[in-house]
Coordinates of C-alpha atoms and ligand atoms in Angstrom, one line a residue:
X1 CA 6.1 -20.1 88.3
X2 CA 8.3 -18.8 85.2
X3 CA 7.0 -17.8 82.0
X4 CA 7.4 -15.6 79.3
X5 CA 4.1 -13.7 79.5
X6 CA 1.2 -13.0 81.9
X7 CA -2.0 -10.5 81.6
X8 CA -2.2 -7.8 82.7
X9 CA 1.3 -7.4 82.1
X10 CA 2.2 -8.7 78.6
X11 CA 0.1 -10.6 76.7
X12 CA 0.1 -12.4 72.9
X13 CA -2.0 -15.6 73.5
X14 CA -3.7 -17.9 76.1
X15 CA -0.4 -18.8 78.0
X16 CA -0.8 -14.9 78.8
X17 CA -4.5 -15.6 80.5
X18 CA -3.1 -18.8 82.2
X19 CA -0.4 -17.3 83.8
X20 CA -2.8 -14.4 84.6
X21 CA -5.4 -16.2 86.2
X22 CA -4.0 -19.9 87.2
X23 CA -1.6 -18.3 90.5
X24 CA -4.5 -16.6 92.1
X25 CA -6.7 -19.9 92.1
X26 CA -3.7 -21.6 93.8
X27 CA -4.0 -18.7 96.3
X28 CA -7.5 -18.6 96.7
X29 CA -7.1 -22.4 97.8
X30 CA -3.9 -21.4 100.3
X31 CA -1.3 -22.1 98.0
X32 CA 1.8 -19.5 98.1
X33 CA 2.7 -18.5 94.5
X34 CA 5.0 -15.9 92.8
X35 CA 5.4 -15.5 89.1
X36 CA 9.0 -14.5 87.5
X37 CA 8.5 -13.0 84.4
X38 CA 10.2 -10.8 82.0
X39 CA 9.7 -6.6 82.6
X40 CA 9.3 -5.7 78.9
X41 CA 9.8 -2.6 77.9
X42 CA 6.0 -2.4 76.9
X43 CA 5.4 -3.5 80.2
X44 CA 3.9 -0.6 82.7
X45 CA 3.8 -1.3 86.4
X46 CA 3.8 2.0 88.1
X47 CA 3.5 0.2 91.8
X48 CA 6.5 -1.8 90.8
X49 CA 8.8 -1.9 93.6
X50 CA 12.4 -2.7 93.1
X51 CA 13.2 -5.4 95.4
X52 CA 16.9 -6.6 93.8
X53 CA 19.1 -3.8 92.6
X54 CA 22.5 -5.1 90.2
X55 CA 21.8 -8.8 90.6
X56 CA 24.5 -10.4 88.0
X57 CA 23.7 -13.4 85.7
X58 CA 26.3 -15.1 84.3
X59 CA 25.5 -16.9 81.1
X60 CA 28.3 -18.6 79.2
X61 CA 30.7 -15.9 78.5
X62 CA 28.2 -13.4 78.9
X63 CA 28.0 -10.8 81.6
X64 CA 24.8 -9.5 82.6
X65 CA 23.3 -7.9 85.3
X66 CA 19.0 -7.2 86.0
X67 CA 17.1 -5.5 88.6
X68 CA 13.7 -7.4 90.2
X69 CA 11.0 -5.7 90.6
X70 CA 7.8 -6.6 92.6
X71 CA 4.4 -6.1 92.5
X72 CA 1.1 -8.1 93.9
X73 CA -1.8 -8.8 92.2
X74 CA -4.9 -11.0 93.7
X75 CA -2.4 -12.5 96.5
X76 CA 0.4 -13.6 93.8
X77 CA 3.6 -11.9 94.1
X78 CA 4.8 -11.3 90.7
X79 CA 8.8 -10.5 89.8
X80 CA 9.9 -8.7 87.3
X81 CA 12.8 -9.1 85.5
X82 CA 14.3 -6.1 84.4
X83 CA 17.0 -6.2 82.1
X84 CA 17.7 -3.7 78.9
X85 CA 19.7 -5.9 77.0
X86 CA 17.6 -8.7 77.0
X87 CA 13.6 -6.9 77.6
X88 CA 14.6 -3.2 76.7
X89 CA 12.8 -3.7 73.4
X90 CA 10.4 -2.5 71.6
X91 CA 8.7 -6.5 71.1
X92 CA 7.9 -9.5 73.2
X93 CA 9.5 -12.0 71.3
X94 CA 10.4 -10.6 68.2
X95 CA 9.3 -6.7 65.9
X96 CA 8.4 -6.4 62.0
X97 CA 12.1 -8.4 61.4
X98 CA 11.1 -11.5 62.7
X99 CA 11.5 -12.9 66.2
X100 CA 14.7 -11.5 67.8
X101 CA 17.5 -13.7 67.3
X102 CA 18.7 -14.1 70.7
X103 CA 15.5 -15.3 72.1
X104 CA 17.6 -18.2 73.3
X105 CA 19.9 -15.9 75.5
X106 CA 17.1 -14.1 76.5
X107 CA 15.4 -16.6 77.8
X108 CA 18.4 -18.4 79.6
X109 CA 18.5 -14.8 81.2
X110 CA 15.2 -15.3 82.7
X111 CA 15.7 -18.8 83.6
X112 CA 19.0 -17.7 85.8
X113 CA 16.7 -14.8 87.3
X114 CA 14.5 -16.8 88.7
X115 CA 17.0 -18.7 90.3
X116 CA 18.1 -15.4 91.6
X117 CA 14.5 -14.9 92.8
X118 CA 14.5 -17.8 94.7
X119 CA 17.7 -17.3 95.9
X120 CA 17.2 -13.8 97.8
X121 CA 13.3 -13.3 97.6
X122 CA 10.9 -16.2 97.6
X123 CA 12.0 -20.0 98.1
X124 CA 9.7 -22.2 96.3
X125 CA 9.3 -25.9 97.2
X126 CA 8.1 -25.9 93.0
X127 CA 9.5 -24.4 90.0
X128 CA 6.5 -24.8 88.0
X129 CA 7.9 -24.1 84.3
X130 CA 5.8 -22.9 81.5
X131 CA 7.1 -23.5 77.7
X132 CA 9.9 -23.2 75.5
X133 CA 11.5 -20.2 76.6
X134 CA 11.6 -22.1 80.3
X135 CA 12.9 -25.0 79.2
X136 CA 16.5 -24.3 80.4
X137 CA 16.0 -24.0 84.1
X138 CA 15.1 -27.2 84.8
X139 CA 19.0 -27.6 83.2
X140 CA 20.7 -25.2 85.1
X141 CA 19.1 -26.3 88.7
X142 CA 20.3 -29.8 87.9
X143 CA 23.5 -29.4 86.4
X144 CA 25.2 -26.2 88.7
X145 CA 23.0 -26.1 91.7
X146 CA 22.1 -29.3 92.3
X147 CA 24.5 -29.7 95.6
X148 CA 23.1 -25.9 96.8
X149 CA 21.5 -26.4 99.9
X150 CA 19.7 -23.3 98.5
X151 CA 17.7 -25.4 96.3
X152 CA 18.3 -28.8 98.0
X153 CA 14.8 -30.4 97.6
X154 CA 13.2 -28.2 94.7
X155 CA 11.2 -30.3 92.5
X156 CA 10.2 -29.0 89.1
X157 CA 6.9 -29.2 86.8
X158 CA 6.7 -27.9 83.2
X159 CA 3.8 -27.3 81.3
X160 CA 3.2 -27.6 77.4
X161 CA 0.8 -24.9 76.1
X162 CA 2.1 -25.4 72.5
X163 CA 4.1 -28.3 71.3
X164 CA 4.4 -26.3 68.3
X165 CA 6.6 -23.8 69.5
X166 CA 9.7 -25.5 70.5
X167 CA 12.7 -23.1 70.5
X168 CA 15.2 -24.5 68.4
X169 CA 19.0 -23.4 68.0
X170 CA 22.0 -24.0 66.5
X171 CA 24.6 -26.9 68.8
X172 CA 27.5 -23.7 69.1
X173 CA 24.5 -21.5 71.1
X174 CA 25.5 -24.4 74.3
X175 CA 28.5 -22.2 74.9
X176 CA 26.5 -19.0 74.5
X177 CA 24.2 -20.0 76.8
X178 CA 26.9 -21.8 79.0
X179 CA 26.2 -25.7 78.8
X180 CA 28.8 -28.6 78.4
X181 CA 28.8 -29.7 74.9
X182 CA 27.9 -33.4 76.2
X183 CA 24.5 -32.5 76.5
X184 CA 24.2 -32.7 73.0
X185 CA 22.7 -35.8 73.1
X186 CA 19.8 -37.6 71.7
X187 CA 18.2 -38.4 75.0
X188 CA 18.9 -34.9 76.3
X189 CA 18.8 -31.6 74.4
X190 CA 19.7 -32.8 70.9
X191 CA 17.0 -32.8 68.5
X192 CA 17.7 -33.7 64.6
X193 CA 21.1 -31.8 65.1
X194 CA 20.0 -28.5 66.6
X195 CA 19.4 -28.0 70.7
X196 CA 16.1 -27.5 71.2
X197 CA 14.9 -25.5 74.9
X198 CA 11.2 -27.5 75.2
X199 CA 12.9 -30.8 74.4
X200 CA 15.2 -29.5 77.7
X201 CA 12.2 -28.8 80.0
X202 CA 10.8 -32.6 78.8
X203 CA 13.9 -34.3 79.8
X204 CA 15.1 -32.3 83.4
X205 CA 11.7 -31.6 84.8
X206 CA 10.1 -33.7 88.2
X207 CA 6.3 -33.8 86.1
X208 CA 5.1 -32.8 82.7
X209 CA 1.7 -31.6 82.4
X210 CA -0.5 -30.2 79.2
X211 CA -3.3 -27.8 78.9
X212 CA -6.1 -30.3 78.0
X213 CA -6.6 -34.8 78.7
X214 CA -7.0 -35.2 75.0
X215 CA -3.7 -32.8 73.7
X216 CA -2.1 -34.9 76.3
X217 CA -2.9 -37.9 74.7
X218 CA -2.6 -36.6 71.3
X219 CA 1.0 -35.5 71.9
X220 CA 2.3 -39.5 72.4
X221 CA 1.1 -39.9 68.6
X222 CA 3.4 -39.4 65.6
X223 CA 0.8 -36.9 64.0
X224 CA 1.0 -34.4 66.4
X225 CA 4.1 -35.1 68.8
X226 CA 6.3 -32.9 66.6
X227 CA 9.1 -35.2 66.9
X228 CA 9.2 -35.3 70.3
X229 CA 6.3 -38.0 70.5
X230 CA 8.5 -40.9 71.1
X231 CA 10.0 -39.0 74.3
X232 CA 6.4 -38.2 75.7
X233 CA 5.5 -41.6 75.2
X234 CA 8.5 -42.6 77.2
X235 CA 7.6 -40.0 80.0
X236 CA 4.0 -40.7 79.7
X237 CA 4.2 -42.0 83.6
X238 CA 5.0 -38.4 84.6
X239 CA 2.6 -37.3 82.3
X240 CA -1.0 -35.5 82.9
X241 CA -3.8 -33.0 80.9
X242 CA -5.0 -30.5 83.4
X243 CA -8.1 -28.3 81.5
X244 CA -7.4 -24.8 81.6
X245 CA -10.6 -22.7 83.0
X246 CA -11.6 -19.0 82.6
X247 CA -11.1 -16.2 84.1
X248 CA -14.6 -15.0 85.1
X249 CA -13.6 -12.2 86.6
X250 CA -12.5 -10.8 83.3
X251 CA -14.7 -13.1 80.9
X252 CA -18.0 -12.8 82.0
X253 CA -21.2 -10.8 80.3
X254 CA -22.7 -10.1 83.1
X255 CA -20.0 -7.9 84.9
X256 CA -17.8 -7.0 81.2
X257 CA -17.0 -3.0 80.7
X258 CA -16.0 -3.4 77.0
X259 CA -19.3 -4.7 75.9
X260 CA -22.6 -2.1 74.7
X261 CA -25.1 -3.8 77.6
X262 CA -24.5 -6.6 80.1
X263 CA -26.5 -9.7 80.0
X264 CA -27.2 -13.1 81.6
X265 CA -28.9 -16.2 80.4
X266 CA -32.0 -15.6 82.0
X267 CA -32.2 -12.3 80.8
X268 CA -30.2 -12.8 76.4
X269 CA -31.9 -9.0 75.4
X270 CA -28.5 -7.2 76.0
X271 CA -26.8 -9.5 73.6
X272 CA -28.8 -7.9 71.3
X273 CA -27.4 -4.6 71.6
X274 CA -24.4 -6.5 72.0
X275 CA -24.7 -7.5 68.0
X276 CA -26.1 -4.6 66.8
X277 CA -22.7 -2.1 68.1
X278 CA -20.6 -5.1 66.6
X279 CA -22.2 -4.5 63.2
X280 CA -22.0 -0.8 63.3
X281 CA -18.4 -1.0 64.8
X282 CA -17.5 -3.0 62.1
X283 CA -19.0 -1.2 59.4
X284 CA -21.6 -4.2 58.2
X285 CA -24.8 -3.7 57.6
X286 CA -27.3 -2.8 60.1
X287 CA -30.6 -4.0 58.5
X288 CA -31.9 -7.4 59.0
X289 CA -30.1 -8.1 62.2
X290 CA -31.7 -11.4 62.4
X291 CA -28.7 -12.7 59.8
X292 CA -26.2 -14.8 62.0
X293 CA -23.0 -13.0 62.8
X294 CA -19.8 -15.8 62.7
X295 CA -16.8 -13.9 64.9
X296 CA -13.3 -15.3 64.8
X297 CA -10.6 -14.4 67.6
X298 CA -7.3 -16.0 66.7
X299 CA -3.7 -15.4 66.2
X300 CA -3.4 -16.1 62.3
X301 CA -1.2 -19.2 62.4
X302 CA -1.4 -22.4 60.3
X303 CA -2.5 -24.4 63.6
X304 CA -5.4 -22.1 63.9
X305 CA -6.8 -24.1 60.7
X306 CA -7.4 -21.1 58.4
X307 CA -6.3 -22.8 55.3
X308 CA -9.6 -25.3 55.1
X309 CA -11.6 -21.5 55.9
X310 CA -9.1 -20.5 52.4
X311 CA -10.4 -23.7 50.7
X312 CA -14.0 -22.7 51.1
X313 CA -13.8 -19.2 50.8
X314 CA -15.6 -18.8 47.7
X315 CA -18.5 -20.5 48.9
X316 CA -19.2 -18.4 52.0
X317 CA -18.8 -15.0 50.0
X318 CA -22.5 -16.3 48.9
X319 CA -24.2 -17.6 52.4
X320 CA -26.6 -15.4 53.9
X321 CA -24.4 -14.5 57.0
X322 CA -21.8 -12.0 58.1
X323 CA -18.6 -12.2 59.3
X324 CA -16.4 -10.4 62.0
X325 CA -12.3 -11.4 62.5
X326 CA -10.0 -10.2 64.8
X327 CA -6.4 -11.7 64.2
X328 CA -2.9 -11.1 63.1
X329 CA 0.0 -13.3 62.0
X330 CA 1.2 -14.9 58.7
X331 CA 0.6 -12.7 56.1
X332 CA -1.1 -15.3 53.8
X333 CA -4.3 -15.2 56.2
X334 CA -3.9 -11.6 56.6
X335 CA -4.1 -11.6 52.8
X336 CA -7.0 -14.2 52.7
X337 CA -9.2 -12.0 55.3
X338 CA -8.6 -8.7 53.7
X339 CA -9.1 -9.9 50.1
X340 CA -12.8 -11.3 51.3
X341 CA -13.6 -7.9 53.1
X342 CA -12.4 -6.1 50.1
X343 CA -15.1 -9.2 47.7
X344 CA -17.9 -8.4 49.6
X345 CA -17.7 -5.8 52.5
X346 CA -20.9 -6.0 53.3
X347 CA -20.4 -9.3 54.9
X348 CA -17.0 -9.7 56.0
X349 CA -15.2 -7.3 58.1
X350 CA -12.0 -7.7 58.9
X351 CA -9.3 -6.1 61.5
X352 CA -6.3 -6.8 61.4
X353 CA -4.6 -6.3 64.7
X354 CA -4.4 -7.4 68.4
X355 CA -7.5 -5.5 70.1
X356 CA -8.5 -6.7 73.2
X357 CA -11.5 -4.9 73.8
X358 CA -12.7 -6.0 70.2
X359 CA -12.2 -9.5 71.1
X360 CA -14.9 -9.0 74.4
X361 CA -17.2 -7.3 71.8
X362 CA -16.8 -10.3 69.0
X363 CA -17.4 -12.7 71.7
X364 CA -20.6 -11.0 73.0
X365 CA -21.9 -9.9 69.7
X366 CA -21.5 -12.8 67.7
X367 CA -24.1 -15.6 67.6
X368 CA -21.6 -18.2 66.4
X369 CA -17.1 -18.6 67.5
X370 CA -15.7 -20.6 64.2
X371 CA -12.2 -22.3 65.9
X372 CA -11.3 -24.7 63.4
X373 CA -7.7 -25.1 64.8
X374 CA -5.9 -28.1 63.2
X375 CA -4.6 -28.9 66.6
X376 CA -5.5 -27.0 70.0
X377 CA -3.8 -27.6 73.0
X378 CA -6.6 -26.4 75.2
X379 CA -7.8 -23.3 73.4
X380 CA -9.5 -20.4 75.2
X381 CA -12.1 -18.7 73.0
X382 CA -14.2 -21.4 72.9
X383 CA -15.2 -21.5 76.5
X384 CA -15.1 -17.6 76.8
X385 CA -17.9 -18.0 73.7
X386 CA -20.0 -20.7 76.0
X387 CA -20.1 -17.9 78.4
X388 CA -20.8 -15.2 76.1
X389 CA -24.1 -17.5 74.3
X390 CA -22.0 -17.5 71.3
X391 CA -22.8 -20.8 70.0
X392 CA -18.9 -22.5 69.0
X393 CA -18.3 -24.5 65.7
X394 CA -14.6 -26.6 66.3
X395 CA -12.7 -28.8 65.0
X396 CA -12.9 -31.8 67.1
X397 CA -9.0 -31.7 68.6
X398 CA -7.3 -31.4 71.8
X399 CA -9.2 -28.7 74.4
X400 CA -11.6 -28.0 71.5
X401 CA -12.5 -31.6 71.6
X402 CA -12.2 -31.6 76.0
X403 CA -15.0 -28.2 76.6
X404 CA -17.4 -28.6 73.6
X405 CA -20.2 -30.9 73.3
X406 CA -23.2 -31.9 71.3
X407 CA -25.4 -29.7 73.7
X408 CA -23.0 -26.7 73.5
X409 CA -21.7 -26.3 69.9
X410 CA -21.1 -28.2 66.7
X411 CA -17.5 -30.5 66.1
X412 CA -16.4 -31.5 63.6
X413 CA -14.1 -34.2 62.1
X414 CA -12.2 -35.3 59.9
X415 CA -9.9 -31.7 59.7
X416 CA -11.7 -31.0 56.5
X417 CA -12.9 -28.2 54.6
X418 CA -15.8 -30.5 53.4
X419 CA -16.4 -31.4 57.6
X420 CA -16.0 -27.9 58.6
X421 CA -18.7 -26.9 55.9
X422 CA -21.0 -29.5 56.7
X423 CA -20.6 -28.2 60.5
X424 CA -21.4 -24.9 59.6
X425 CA -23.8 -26.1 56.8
X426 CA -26.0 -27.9 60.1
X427 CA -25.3 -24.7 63.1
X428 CA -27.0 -22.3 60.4
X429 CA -30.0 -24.9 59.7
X430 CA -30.7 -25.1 63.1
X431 CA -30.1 -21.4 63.9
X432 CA -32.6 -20.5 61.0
X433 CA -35.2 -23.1 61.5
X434 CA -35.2 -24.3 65.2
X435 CA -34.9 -21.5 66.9
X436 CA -36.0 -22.7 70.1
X437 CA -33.7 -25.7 70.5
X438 CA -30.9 -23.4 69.2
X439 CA -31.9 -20.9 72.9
X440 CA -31.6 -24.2 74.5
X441 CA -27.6 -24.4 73.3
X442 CA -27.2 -21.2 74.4
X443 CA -28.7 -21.5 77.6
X444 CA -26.7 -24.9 77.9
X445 CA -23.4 -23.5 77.3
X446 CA -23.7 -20.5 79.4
X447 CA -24.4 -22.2 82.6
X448 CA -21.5 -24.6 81.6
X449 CA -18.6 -23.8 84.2
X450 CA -15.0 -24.0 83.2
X451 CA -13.9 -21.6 86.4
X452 CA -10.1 -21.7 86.9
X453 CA -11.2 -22.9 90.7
X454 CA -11.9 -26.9 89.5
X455 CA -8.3 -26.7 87.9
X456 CA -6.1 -25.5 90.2
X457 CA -6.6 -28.6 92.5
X458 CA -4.8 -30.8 90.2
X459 CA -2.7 -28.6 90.1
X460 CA -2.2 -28.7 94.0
X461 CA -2.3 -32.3 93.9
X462 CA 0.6 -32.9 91.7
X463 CA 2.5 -30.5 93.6
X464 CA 2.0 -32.1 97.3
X465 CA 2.5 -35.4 95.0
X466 CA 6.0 -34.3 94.3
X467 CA 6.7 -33.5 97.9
X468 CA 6.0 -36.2 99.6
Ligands
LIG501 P1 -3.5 -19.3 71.6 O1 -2.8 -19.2 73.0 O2 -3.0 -20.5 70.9 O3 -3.4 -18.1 70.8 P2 -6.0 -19.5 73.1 O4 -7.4 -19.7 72.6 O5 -5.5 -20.3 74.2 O6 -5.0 -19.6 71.8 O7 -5.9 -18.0 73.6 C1 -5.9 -16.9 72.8 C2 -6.0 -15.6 73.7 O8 -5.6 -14.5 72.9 C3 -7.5 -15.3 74.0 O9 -7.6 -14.6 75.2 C4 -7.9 -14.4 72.8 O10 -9.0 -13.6 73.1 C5 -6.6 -13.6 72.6 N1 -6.4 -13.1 71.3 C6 -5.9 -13.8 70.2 N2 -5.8 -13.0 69.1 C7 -6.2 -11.8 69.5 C8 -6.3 -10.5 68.9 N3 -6.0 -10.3 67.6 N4 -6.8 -9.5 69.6 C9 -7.1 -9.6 70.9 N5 -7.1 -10.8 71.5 C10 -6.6 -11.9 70.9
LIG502 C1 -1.3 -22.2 73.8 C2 -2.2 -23.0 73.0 C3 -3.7 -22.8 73.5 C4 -3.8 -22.8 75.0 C5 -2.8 -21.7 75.5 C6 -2.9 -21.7 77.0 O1 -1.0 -21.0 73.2 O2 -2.1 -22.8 71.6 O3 -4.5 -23.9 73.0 O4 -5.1 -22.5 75.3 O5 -1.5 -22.1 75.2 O6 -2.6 -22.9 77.6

C-alpha cells in the first residue's frame, strides 16, 4: 500500500486510521503487506532501520535522491520515505501559508519510491493506492515500466477516501513531474484544463474501490461526483464500497488509557465519570450532570456540514444542553465555535486544535456525536461513538447513512438545518423522557460490530480477483 498518512506515524484524518489499522487485518488473515509512506519530519520512529541508503528518483528534470527506512508494526512492514526536500518540513501537507505548493512533486516523489521499494525490498503482486497524492503511480508503472520484468504482472487498486480532495495542477507541472504532454487528455489526466492526480489513479488503476456501498453509489451522481461522476459511472464495472471498520484495539472503552474509568455495556457507571472529567476539563458546568452533553470530533471543513450547525446557532445558545468540540480548519467555523463559547460559556466549550486524547474523552463522555457531514465518504466517529454509548445524530449520507440505524442513532434528511433540528429536536425528547428505550440505543449500538476483521476480506477477495 501507498499513502500519504498512517497512525501512529502521521495522522490528520480517517485515511490516517485506515492505513493504521486496515494492513494488520490483511495480516491477521495471512495476507503479506507493507505500507510506503512519507518519513515526515514530525514523524518519530526510533526503531527505524535504514534499509536503502542514496536511492535516486528521477522526476522530470528533477534530481532527487531518499533513504528507506523500515520498521514493523502488528506484522505489516512499513517503509519510510525519507527525503528532506520533499518531507523535511515542518507540516504534512502544507503550514500556516497554506498547503505547500509542490505537493504535486512531493507526491510523485513518493509514488517513484515505492517503485523503488518494490524494486529492492518487497515485491508486491498489488499496489493498492490510496488518494490523490497516489494517483500518479498507477501512471508511471504503466507508462515507463510496463515492459520491466520487475513489475511484469503487478495489478493496481486505488481507493477513494475523499472525492473532494482531488489534487489539481497547472498542464506545465507534466514536465515537472516528467509526463508526455499527450496525456493531457480528456479521457486521461485532463480535467477542465488543469491535470488533476485522483482523476490519474481513476483512469490507470486495475480496480477502484470507496470507503462506504452508499458513497460508492453516490459518487456516479452529478451532485456529488465532483466532476468526475461521468468517469465513475463509466468505470462503475471496476467499481466497489468496501465499509471501513474500527480499530478496537485503540477505540474501545473497555481497554482505553485516555479516558477517567473504563466501561462496558453491561456495566454504563464509568461513563459517568467519563462525563463528569469531560465537563470539568472543559470548564462547563459541573451541576446538574443529568443535562445531555452533544461532542463534536471533526476537521472544520465545509463537507463536515457546519454551516446548517451556523444556521441554527442562535437557537441552541437557548436549549438546555451543553456542548463540547474538538476541530480545526477554515477559519469561518473556527470563528463560529469560538463566538458561541465566548455567548454562553457555560454551555459551549470549544478547543480549537487537533488533540487526540480529547477526542477519546469527547467520545466517552458525551451522550450524543452530532456528524452532520454534507457528504461522508465512510466517516469514522460515528462508529467509534456506537462503541463508546454515545448516541450519533447524522446526516443521512454515504458511511453515515451505511453504520447508523433507527436502533443506533437518529438520521436525518434532507441536508437541512430545519432536518438536522428536528433530529436533534426528537434524540433530546427521547433522552429526556424515555429514558429506558434511550439505554436500549445505547446498549444496541455498543454491541454493534464494525471490526476491521469483516472488511479486510473484500478486500482479499478483490485482490486474488485481480490475480487470477
Ligand atoms: P475525515 O477523515 O474526513 O476527517 P473520519 O471520520 O473518517 O473523517 O476520521 C476522522 C479521524 O480524525 C477520527 O479518528 C477523528 O477522531 C480524528 N480527528 C478529527 N479531528 C480531530 C481533532 N481535532 N483532534 C483529534 N482527532 C481528530
Ligand atoms: C476520508 C473521508 C472519511 C473516511 C476517511 C477514511 O477522509 O472524509 O469519510 O472515513 O477518509 O476512509
Amino acid at each position: 500500500m501507498v499513502a500519504s498518512e498512517a497512525t501512529p506515524f502521521a495522522k490528520t484524518g480517517g485515511l490516517a486510521d485506515v492505513l493504521g489499522a486496515l494492513p494488520a487485518a490483511l495480516v491477521e488473515q495471512g495476507e503479506e503487506v507493507a505500507v510506503v509512506l512519507p518519513y515526515y519530519r514530525s514523524v518519530k520512529v526510533p526503531d527505524a532501520r535504514l534499509v536503502l541508503e542514496g536511492q535516486p528518483l528521477w522526476i522530470g528534470p528533477g534530481r532527487y535522491t531518499c533513504s528507506i527506512f523500515e520498521v514493523v508494526r502488528r506484522g505489516v512492514r512499513y517503509f519510510l520515505v525519507a527525503c528532506d526536500e520533499f518531507f523535511g518540513r515542518p507540516g504534512i501537507y502544507g503550514d500556516a501559508g497554506g498547503e505547500y505548493w509542490d505537493n504535486d512533486t512531493r507526491y510523485a516523489g513518493l509514488c517513484h519510491a515505492a517503485l523503488a521499494v518494490a524494486r529492492h525490498l518487497f515485491r508486491p503482486h498489488i499496489f493498492h493506492c490510496h488518494d490523490w497524492q497516489t494517483g500518479l503511480l498507477p501512471v508511471y508503472l504503466r507508462q515507463f515500466f510496463s515492459s520491466d520484468p520487475t513489475f511484469f504482472g503487478i495489478r493496481t487498486v486505488f481507493t477513494i477516501h475523499n472525492l473532494g480532495y482531488q489534487g489539481r495542477y497547472p498542464k506545465k507541472n507534466l514536465y515537472w513531474l516528467g509526463l508526455p504532454e499527450w496525456l493531457f487528455r480528456s479521457d486521461l489526466l485532463e480535467y477542465y484544463g488543469e491535470i488533476n492526480l485522483l482523476k490519474a489513479g481513476l483512469v490507470y488503476s486495475d480496480a477502484l474501490t470507496t470507503v462506504s456501498p452508499t458513497y460508492a453509489a453516490e459518487i456516479q451522481t452529478p451532485d456529488q461526483g465532483f466532476g468526475l461522476d461521468g468517469l465513475l459511472r463509466a468505470r462503475a464495472g471496476a467499481l466497489t464500497g468496501i465499509l471501513n471498520g474500527v480499530d478496537y484495539s485503540v477505540w474501545n472503552p473497555e481497554t482505553d488509557t485516555a479516558i477517567a474509568a473504563n466501561y462496558s455495556a453491561t456495566d454504563l457507571s464509568g461513563k459517568q465519570a467519563c462525563k463528569l472529567d469531560l465537563l470539568q476539563h472543559a470548564g462547563l458546568p459541573t451541576e446538574r450532570t443529568e443535562v445531555p452533553v452533544i461532542g463534536i470530533v471533526s476537521r472544520l471543513a465545509s463537507q463536515k456540514g457546519f454551516d446548517l450547525l451556523a444556521q441554527v446557532a442562535y437557537d441552541l445558545v437557548n436549549w438546555d444542553i451543553r456542548m463540547v468540540i474538538l476541530g480545526s480548519g477554515e477559519s469561518q467555523y473556527e470563528s463560529l465555535f469560538r463566538s458561541l463559547a465566548e455567548a454562553r460559556p457555560d454551555k459551549f466549550s470549544v478547543r480549537i486544535a487537533y488533540d487526540d486524547k480529547l477526542a477519546h474523552r469527547i467520545e466517552a463522555g458525551s451522550d450524543i456525536f452530532l456528524m452532520p457531514s454534507r457528504y461522508e465518504p465512510c466517516g469514522l466517529n460515528q462508529m467509534y461513538s456506537l462503541r463508546y454509548g454515545t448516541v450519533p445524530i447524522v446526516h443521512a449520507t454515504g458511511g453515515l447513512d451505511d453504520t447508523i440505524e433507527a436502533g443506533t442513532g437518529f438520521k436525518f434528511r434532507p441536508y437541512t438545518a430545519d432536518a438536522m433540528l428536528g433530529a436533534l429536536r426528537e434524540a433530546l425528547t427521547r433522552y429526556w423522557v424515555d429514558r429506558e428505550r434511550w439505554n436500549g440505543m445505547i446498549r444496541e449500538g455498543m454491541s454493534r460490530d464494525f471490526s476491521w476483521a469483516a472488511s479486510a476480506s473484500p478486500y482479499i477477495d478483490l485482490y486474488r480477483s485481480l490475480r487470477s
